[in-house]
Amino acid sequence: MRVVKDACDAVADYGSRVSLVLKADIRPGRTGELEGKVDRLEAAIENDG
């Protein structure tokens, strides 16, 4: 949760309010999902341009 607090603190100087939405999809037995998502997004961006 430290990274969430640090992110909020980093943007707090730019306004009087910070809005945060945190969503987690935890799937026991699965690994590498975050890296896989980034890879799929980067591939989609490359194919779009």
PQR file with spaces between the fields and no chain letter, atoms N, CA, C, O and H, PARSE charges and radii, in Angstrom:
ATOM       1  N    MET     1       0.814   -1.195    0.000 -0.4000 1.5000
ATOM       2  CA   MET     1       0.000    0.000    0.000 -0.0000 2.0000
ATOM       3  C    MET     1       0.864    1.268    0.000  0.5500 1.7000
ATOM       4  O    MET     1       0.372    2.378   -0.202 -0.5500 1.4000
ATOM       5  N    ARG     2       2.143    1.069    0.229 -0.4000 1.5000
ATOM       6  CA   ARG     2       3.041    2.226    0.231 -0.0000 2.0000
ATOM       7  C    ARG     2       3.052    2.919   -1.133  0.5500 1.7000
ATOM       8  O    ARG     2       3.062    4.148   -1.204 -0.5500 1.4000
ATOM       9  H    ARG     2       2.543    0.167    0.393  0.4000 1.0000
ATOM      10  N    VAL     3       3.051    2.143   -2.201 -0.4000 1.5000
ATOM      11  CA   VAL     3       3.085    2.744   -3.538 -0.0000 2.0000
ATOM      12  C    VAL     3       1.807    3.548   -3.807  0.5500 1.7000
ATOM      13  O    VAL     3       1.852    4.559   -4.506 -0.5500 1.4000
ATOM      14  H    VAL     3       3.043    1.145   -2.143  0.4000 1.0000
ATOM      15  N    VAL     4       0.677    3.108   -3.260 -0.4000 1.5000
ATOM      16  CA   VAL     4      -0.578    3.847   -3.429 -0.0000 2.0000
ATOM      17  C    VAL     4      -0.487    5.190   -2.708  0.5500 1.7000
ATOM      18  O    VAL     4      -0.862    6.225   -3.259 -0.5500 1.4000
ATOM      19  H    VAL     4       0.641    2.286   -2.691  0.4000 1.0000
ATOM      20  N    LYS     5       0.010    5.167   -1.483 -0.4000 1.5000
ATOM      21  CA   LYS     5       0.161    6.418   -0.743 -0.0000 2.0000
ATOM      22  C    LYS     5       1.141    7.353   -1.441  0.5500 1.7000
ATOM      23  O    LYS     5       0.879    8.550   -1.561 -0.5500 1.4000
ATOM      24  H    LYS     5       0.315    4.327   -1.035  0.4000 1.0000
ATOM      25  N    ASP     6       2.257    6.820   -1.899 -0.4000 1.5000
ATOM      26  CA   ASP     6       3.250    7.641   -2.596 -0.0000 2.0000
ATOM      27  C    ASP     6       2.660    8.265   -3.859  0.5500 1.7000
ATOM      28  O    ASP     6       2.939    9.423   -4.169 -0.5500 1.4000
ATOM      29  H    ASP     6       2.469    5.847   -1.802  0.4000 1.0000
ATOM      30  N    ALA     7       1.851    7.503   -4.582 -0.4000 1.5000
ATOM      31  CA   ALA     7       1.222    8.041   -5.794 -0.0000 2.0000
ATOM      32  C    ALA     7       0.256    9.172   -5.451  0.5500 1.7000
ATOM      33  O    ALA     7       0.233   10.197   -6.132 -0.5500 1.4000
ATOM      34  H    ALA     7       1.625    6.562   -4.330  0.4000 1.0000
ATOM      35  N    CYS     8      -0.533    8.991   -4.410 -0.4000 1.5000
ATOM      36  CA   CYS     8      -1.459   10.050   -3.989 -0.0000 2.0000
ATOM      37  C    CYS     8      -0.712   11.291   -3.538  0.5500 1.7000
ATOM      38  O    CYS     8      -1.085   12.413   -3.880 -0.5500 1.4000
ATOM      39  H    CYS     8      -0.514    8.157   -3.857  0.4000 1.0000
ATOM      40  N    ASP     9       0.335   11.085   -2.774 -0.4000 1.5000
ATOM      41  CA   ASP     9       1.134   12.222   -2.321 -0.0000 2.0000
ATOM      42  C    ASP     9       1.771   12.963   -3.490  0.5500 1.7000
ATOM      43  O    ASP     9       1.898   14.187   -3.453 -0.5500 1.4000
ATOM      44  H    ASP     9       0.638   10.174   -2.496  0.4000 1.0000
ATOM      45  N    ALA    10       2.170   12.233   -4.525 -0.4000 1.5000
ATOM      46  CA   ALA    10       2.835   12.844   -5.672 -0.0000 2.0000
ATOM      47  C    ALA    10       1.902   13.767   -6.455  0.5500 1.7000
ATOM      48  O    ALA    10       2.350   14.774   -7.003 -0.5500 1.4000
ATOM      49  H    ALA    10       2.067   11.238   -4.555  0.4000 1.0000
ATOM      50  N    VAL    11       0.628   13.439   -6.514 -0.4000 1.5000
ATOM      51  CA   VAL    11      -0.299   14.279   -7.279 -0.0000 2.0000
ATOM      52  C    VAL    11      -1.050   15.282   -6.415  0.5500 1.7000
ATOM      53  O    VAL    11      -1.734   16.156   -6.946 -0.5500 1.4000
ATOM      54  H    VAL    11       0.264   12.620   -6.069  0.4000 1.0000
ATOM      55  N    ALA    12      -0.938   15.174   -5.106 -0.4000 1.5000
ATOM      56  CA   ALA    12      -1.673   16.069   -4.206 -0.0000 2.0000
ATOM      57  C    ALA    12      -1.299   17.529   -4.380  0.5500 1.7000
ATOM      58  O    ALA    12      -2.121   18.412   -4.132 -0.5500 1.4000
ATOM      59  H    ALA    12      -0.382   14.464   -4.674  0.4000 1.0000
ATOM      60  N    ASP    13      -0.083   17.794   -4.798 -0.4000 1.5000
ATOM      61  CA   ASP    13       0.354   19.185   -4.991 -0.0000 2.0000
ATOM      62  C    ASP    13      -0.342   19.858   -6.164  0.5500 1.7000
ATOM      63  O    ASP    13      -0.284   21.082   -6.280 -0.5500 1.4000
ATOM      64  H    ASP    13       0.585   17.077   -4.999  0.4000 1.0000
ATOM      65  N    TYR    14      -0.993   19.105   -7.031 -0.4000 1.5000
ATOM      66  CA   TYR    14      -1.602   19.656   -8.237 -0.0000 2.0000
ATOM      67  C    TYR    14      -3.087   19.954   -8.086  0.5500 1.7000
ATOM      68  O    TYR    14      -3.728   20.388   -9.043 -0.5500 1.4000
ATOM      69  H    TYR    14      -1.040   18.110   -6.936  0.4000 1.0000
ATOM      70  N    GLY    15      -3.637   19.730   -6.908 -0.4000 1.5000
ATOM      71  CA   GLY    15      -5.047   20.027   -6.697 -0.0000 2.0000
ATOM      72  C    GLY    15      -5.416   19.844   -5.242  0.5500 1.7000
ATOM      73  O    GLY    15      -4.620   19.361   -4.437 -0.5500 1.4000
ATOM      74  H    GLY    15      -3.116   19.377   -6.131  0.4000 1.0000
ATOM      75  N    SER    16      -6.629   20.236   -4.919 -0.4000 1.5000
ATOM      76  CA   SER    16      -7.068   20.162   -3.530 -0.0000 2.0000
ATOM      77  C    SER    16      -7.678   18.809   -3.196  0.5500 1.7000
ATOM      78  O    SER    16      -8.087   18.564   -2.061 -0.5500 1.4000
ATOM      79  H    SER    16      -7.275   20.628   -5.573  0.4000 1.0000
ATOM      80  N    ARG    17      -7.735   17.938   -4.189 -0.4000 1.5000
ATOM      81  CA   ARG    17      -8.416   16.661   -4.001 -0.0000 2.0000
ATOM      82  C    ARG    17      -7.746   15.584   -4.846  0.5500 1.7000
ATOM      83  O    ARG    17      -7.320   15.843   -5.972 -0.5500 1.4000
ATOM      84  H    ARG    17      -7.403   18.137   -5.111  0.4000 1.0000
ATOM      85  N    VAL    18      -7.657   14.392   -4.306 -0.4000 1.5000
ATOM      86  CA   VAL    18      -7.120   13.251   -5.036 -0.0000 2.0000
ATOM      87  C    VAL    18      -8.193   12.171   -5.068  0.5500 1.7000
ATOM      88  O    VAL    18      -8.712   11.767   -4.027 -0.5500 1.4000
ATOM      89  H    VAL    18      -8.003   14.181   -3.391  0.4000 1.0000
ATOM      90  N    SER    19      -8.517   11.712   -6.254 -0.4000 1.5000
ATOM      91  CA   SER    19      -9.477   10.627   -6.416 -0.0000 2.0000
ATOM      92  C    SER    19      -8.709    9.365   -6.781  0.5500 1.7000
ATOM      93  O    SER    19      -7.841    9.392   -7.654 -0.5500 1.4000
ATOM      94  H    SER    19      -8.095   12.040   -7.099  0.4000 1.0000
ATOM      95  N    LEU    20      -9.021    8.277   -6.125 -0.4000 1.5000
ATOM      96  CA   LEU    20      -8.279    7.040   -6.328 -0.0000 2.0000
ATOM      97  C    LEU    20      -9.248    5.878   -6.452  0.5500 1.7000
ATOM      98  O    LEU    20     -10.158    5.720   -5.639 -0.5500 1.4000
ATOM      99  H    LEU    20      -9.726    8.255   -5.415  0.4000 1.0000
ATOM     100  N    VAL    21      -9.042    5.073   -7.474 -0.4000 1.5000
ATOM     101  CA   VAL    21      -9.789    3.828   -7.631 -0.0000 2.0000
ATOM     102  C    VAL    21      -8.765    2.720   -7.723  0.5500 1.7000
ATOM     103  O    VAL    21      -7.868    2.763   -8.566 -0.5500 1.4000
ATOM     104  H    VAL    21      -8.303    5.201   -8.135  0.4000 1.0000
ATOM     105  N    LEU    22      -8.891    1.741   -6.875 -0.4000 1.5000
ATOM     106  CA   LEU    22      -7.957    0.624   -6.843 -0.0000 2.0000
ATOM     107  C    LEU    22      -8.754   -0.654   -7.045  0.5500 1.7000
ATOM     108  O    LEU    22      -9.684   -0.943   -6.292 -0.5500 1.4000
ATOM     109  H    LEU    22      -9.619    1.706   -6.190  0.4000 1.0000
ATOM     110  N    LYS    23      -8.386   -1.412   -8.058 -0.4000 1.5000
ATOM     111  CA   LYS    23      -9.082   -2.654   -8.358 -0.0000 2.0000
ATOM     112  C    LYS    23      -8.055   -3.775   -8.414  0.5500 1.7000
ATOM     113  O    LYS    23      -6.989   -3.623   -9.011 -0.5500 1.4000
ATOM     114  H    LYS    23      -7.630   -1.178   -8.670  0.4000 1.0000
ATOM     115  N    ALA    24      -8.375   -4.884   -7.797 -0.4000 1.5000
ATOM     116  CA   ALA    24      -7.477   -6.035   -7.815 -0.0000 2.0000
ATOM     117  C    ALA    24      -8.262   -7.268   -8.227  0.5500 1.7000
ATOM     118  O    ALA    24      -9.348   -7.531   -7.710 -0.5500 1.4000
ATOM     119  H    ALA    24      -9.240   -5.008   -7.312  0.4000 1.0000
ATOM     120  N    ASP    25      -7.705   -8.012   -9.152 -0.4000 1.5000
ATOM     121  CA   ASP    25      -8.285   -9.281   -9.576 -0.0000 2.0000
ATOM     122  C    ASP    25      -7.257  -10.346   -9.242  0.5500 1.7000
ATOM     123  O    ASP    25      -6.351  -10.616  -10.031 -0.5500 1.4000
ATOM     124  H    ASP    25      -6.823   -7.799   -9.571  0.4000 1.0000
ATOM     125  N    ILE    26      -7.400  -10.945   -8.081 -0.4000 1.5000
ATOM     126  CA   ILE    26      -6.412  -11.891   -7.574 -0.0000 2.0000
ATOM     127  C    ILE    26      -6.862  -13.298   -7.934  0.5500 1.7000
ATOM     128  O    ILE    26      -7.948  -13.739   -7.559 -0.5500 1.4000
ATOM     129  H    ILE    26      -8.136  -10.725   -7.441  0.4000 1.0000
ATOM     130  N    ARG    27      -5.998  -13.992   -8.672 -0.4000 1.5000
ATOM     131  CA   ARG    27      -6.336  -15.313   -9.166 -0.0000 2.0000
ATOM     132  C    ARG    27      -5.314  -16.316   -8.655  0.5500 1.7000
ATOM     133  O    ARG    27      -4.215  -16.416   -9.199 -0.5500 1.4000
ATOM     134  H    ARG    27      -5.116  -13.634   -8.976  0.4000 1.0000
ATOM     135  N    PRO    28      -5.668  -17.055   -7.616 -0.5600 1.5000
ATOM     136  CA   PRO    28      -4.733  -18.033   -7.060  0.2800 2.0000
ATOM     137  C    PRO    28      -4.243  -19.014   -8.131  0.5500 1.7000
ATOM     138  O    PRO    28      -5.005  -19.473   -8.982 -0.5500 1.4000
ATOM     139  N    GLY    29      -2.959  -19.314   -8.056 -0.4000 1.5000
ATOM     140  CA   GLY    29      -2.378  -20.264   -8.994 -0.0000 2.0000
ATOM     141  C    GLY    29      -1.908  -19.655  -10.294  0.5500 1.7000
ATOM     142  O    GLY    29      -1.309  -20.350  -11.115 -0.5500 1.4000
ATOM     143  H    GLY    29      -2.340  -18.942   -7.365  0.4000 1.0000
ATOM     144  N    ARG    30      -2.161  -18.379  -10.506 -0.4000 1.5000
ATOM     145  CA   ARG    30      -1.725  -17.713  -11.742 -0.0000 2.0000
ATOM     146  C    ARG    30      -0.517  -16.850  -11.435  0.5500 1.7000
ATOM     147  O    ARG    30      -0.448  -16.237  -10.370 -0.5500 1.4000
ATOM     148  H    ARG    30      -2.648  -17.814   -9.840  0.4000 1.0000
ATOM     149  N    THR    31       0.429  -16.796  -12.346 -0.4000 1.5000
ATOM     150  CA   THR    31       1.595  -15.927  -12.190 -0.0000 2.0000
ATOM     151  C    THR    31       1.840  -15.205  -13.507  0.5500 1.7000
ATOM     152  O    THR    31       1.434  -15.675  -14.569 -0.5500 1.4000
ATOM     153  H    THR    31       0.373  -17.294  -13.211  0.4000 1.0000
ATOM     154  N    GLY    32       2.501  -14.069  -13.428 -0.4000 1.5000
ATOM     155  CA   GLY    32       2.867  -13.318  -14.628 -0.0000 2.0000
ATOM     156  C    GLY    32       1.723  -12.582  -15.294  0.5500 1.7000
ATOM     157  O    GLY    32       1.862  -12.130  -16.430 -0.5500 1.4000
ATOM     158  H    GLY    32       2.830  -13.687  -12.565  0.4000 1.0000
ATOM     159  N    GLU    33       0.603  -12.454  -14.618 -0.4000 1.5000
ATOM     160  CA   GLU    33      -0.562  -11.814  -15.232 -0.0000 2.0000
ATOM     161  C    GLU    33      -0.337  -10.325  -15.512  0.5500 1.7000
ATOM     162  O    GLU    33      -0.764   -9.817  -16.549 -0.5500 1.4000
ATOM     163  H    GLU    33       0.490  -12.821  -13.695  0.4000 1.0000
ATOM     164  N    LEU    34       0.321   -9.640  -14.605 -0.4000 1.5000
ATOM     165  CA   LEU    34       0.556   -8.204  -14.810 -0.0000 2.0000
ATOM     166  C    LEU    34       1.456   -7.964  -16.012  0.5500 1.7000
ATOM     167  O    LEU    34       1.181   -7.096  -16.839 -0.5500 1.4000
ATOM     168  H    LEU    34       0.668  -10.053  -13.763  0.4000 1.0000
ATOM     169  N    GLU    35       2.532   -8.736  -16.104 -0.4000 1.5000
ATOM     170  CA   GLU    35       3.434   -8.584  -17.250 -0.0000 2.0000
ATOM     171  C    GLU    35       2.717   -8.963  -18.542  0.5500 1.7000
ATOM     172  O    GLU    35       2.914   -8.320  -19.572 -0.5500 1.4000
ATOM     173  H    GLU    35       2.755   -9.441  -15.432  0.4000 1.0000
ATOM     174  N    GLY    36       1.893   -9.995  -18.493 -0.4000 1.5000
ATOM     175  CA   GLY    36       1.141  -10.414  -19.675 -0.0000 2.0000
ATOM     176  C    GLY    36       0.182   -9.337  -20.153  0.5500 1.7000
ATOM     177  O    GLY    36       0.022   -9.134  -21.357 -0.5500 1.4000
ATOM     178  H    GLY    36       1.733  -10.518  -17.656  0.4000 1.0000
ATOM     179  N    LYS    37      -0.455   -8.649  -19.219 -0.4000 1.5000
ATOM     180  CA   LYS    37      -1.383   -7.571  -19.569 -0.0000 2.0000
ATOM     181  C    LYS    37      -0.628   -6.433  -20.252  0.5500 1.7000
ATOM     182  O    LYS    37      -1.081   -5.898  -21.264 -0.5500 1.4000
ATOM     183  H    LYS    37      -0.326   -8.814  -18.241  0.4000 1.0000
ATOM     184  N    VAL    38       0.516   -6.070  -19.697 -0.4000 1.5000
ATOM     185  CA   VAL    38       1.324   -5.003  -20.295 -0.0000 2.0000
ATOM     186  C    VAL    38       1.751   -5.402  -21.704  0.5500 1.7000
ATOM     187  O    VAL    38       1.690   -4.588  -22.626 -0.5500 1.4000
ATOM     188  H    VAL    38       0.884   -6.505  -18.875  0.4000 1.0000
ATOM     189  N    ASP    39       2.180   -6.641  -21.875 -0.4000 1.5000
ATOM     190  CA   ASP    39       2.589   -7.122  -23.199 -0.0000 2.0000
ATOM     191  C    ASP    39       1.432   -7.037  -24.197  0.5500 1.7000
ATOM     192  O    ASP    39       1.622   -6.617  -25.338 -0.5500 1.4000
ATOM     193  H    ASP    39       2.229   -7.303  -21.126  0.4000 1.0000
ATOM     194  N    ARG    40       0.228   -7.438  -23.761 -0.4000 1.5000
ATOM     195  CA   ARG    40      -0.937   -7.384  -24.662 -0.0000 2.0000
ATOM     196  C    ARG    40      -1.304   -5.941  -25.019  0.5500 1.7000
ATOM     197  O    ARG    40      -1.676   -5.657  -26.158 -0.5500 1.4000
ATOM     198  H    ARG    40       0.073   -7.780  -22.834  0.4000 1.0000
ATOM     199  N    LEU    41      -1.199   -5.041  -24.054 -0.4000 1.5000
ATOM     200  CA   LEU    41      -1.505   -3.623  -24.320 -0.0000 2.0000
ATOM     201  C    LEU    41      -0.482   -3.022  -25.290  0.5500 1.7000
ATOM     202  O    LEU    41      -0.848   -2.305  -26.221 -0.5500 1.4000
ATOM     203  H    LEU    41      -0.896   -5.271  -23.129  0.4000 1.0000
ATOM     204  N    GLU    42       0.791   -3.319  -25.066 -0.4000 1.5000
ATOM     205  CA   GLU    42       1.825   -2.782  -25.953 -0.0000 2.0000
ATOM     206  C    GLU    42       1.636   -3.322  -27.377  0.5500 1.7000
ATOM     207  O    GLU    42       1.821   -2.580  -28.342 -0.5500 1.4000
ATOM     208  H    GLU    42       1.088   -3.901  -24.310  0.4000 1.0000
ATOM     209  N    ALA    43       1.276   -4.588  -27.520 -0.4000 1.5000
ATOM     210  CA   ALA    43       1.036   -5.164  -28.841 -0.0000 2.0000
ATOM     211  C    ALA    43      -0.151   -4.492  -29.516  0.5500 1.7000
ATOM     212  O    ALA    43      -0.120   -4.230  -30.718 -0.5500 1.4000
ATOM     213  H    ALA    43       1.126   -5.190  -26.736  0.4000 1.0000
ATOM     214  N    ALA    44      -1.189   -4.215  -28.751 -0.4000 1.5000
ATOM     215  CA   ALA    44      -2.377   -3.556  -29.308 -0.0000 2.0000
ATOM     216  C    ALA    44      -2.037   -2.136  -29.765  0.5500 1.7000
ATOM     217  O    ALA    44      -2.518   -1.688  -30.807 -0.5500 1.4000
ATOM     218  H    ALA    44      -1.214   -4.427  -27.774  0.4000 1.0000
ATOM     219  N    ILE    45      -1.219   -1.434  -28.999 -0.4000 1.5000
ATOM     220  CA   ILE    45      -0.812   -0.074  -29.368 -0.0000 2.0000
ATOM     221  C    ILE    45       0.006   -0.107  -30.659  0.5500 1.7000
ATOM     222  O    ILE    45      -0.197    0.727  -31.541 -0.5500 1.4000
ATOM     223  H    ILE    45      -0.828   -1.797  -28.153  0.4000 1.0000
ATOM     224  N    GLU    46       0.927   -1.064  -30.774 -0.4000 1.5000
ATOM     225  CA   GLU    46       1.746   -1.186  -31.981 -0.0000 2.0000
ATOM     226  C    GLU    46       0.873   -1.502  -33.201  0.5500 1.7000
ATOM     227  O    GLU    46       1.102   -0.954  -34.279 -0.5500 1.4000
ATOM     228  H    GLU    46       1.091   -1.741  -30.057  0.4000 1.0000
ATOM     229  N    ASN    47      -0.099   -2.356  -33.045 -0.4000 1.5000
ATOM     230  CA   ASN    47      -0.967   -2.749  -34.164 -0.0000 2.0000
ATOM     231  C    ASN    47      -1.936   -1.654  -34.545  0.5500 1.7000
ATOM     232  O    ASN    47      -2.434   -1.637  -35.671 -0.5500 1.4000
ATOM     233  H    ASN    47      -0.285   -2.801  -32.169  0.4000 1.0000
ATOM     234  N    ASP    48      -2.217   -0.734  -33.627 -0.4000 1.5000
ATOM     235  CA   ASP    48      -3.165    0.358  -33.895 -0.0000 2.0000
ATOM     236  C    ASP    48      -2.520    1.469  -34.718  0.5500 1.7000
ATOM     237  O    ASP    48      -3.206    2.192  -35.441 -0.5500 1.4000
ATOM     238  H    ASP    48      -1.813   -0.748  -32.712  0.4000 1.0000
ATOM     239  N    GLY    49      -1.203    1.600  -34.605 -0.4000 1.5000
ATOM     240  CA   GLY    49      -0.517    2.731  -35.246 -0.0000 2.0000
ATOM     241  C    GLY    49       0.073    2.340  -36.500  0.5500 1.7000
ATOM     242  O    GLY    49       0.690    3.164  -37.176 -0.5500 1.4000
ATOM     243  H    GLY    49      -0.646    1.012  -34.018  0.4000 1.0000
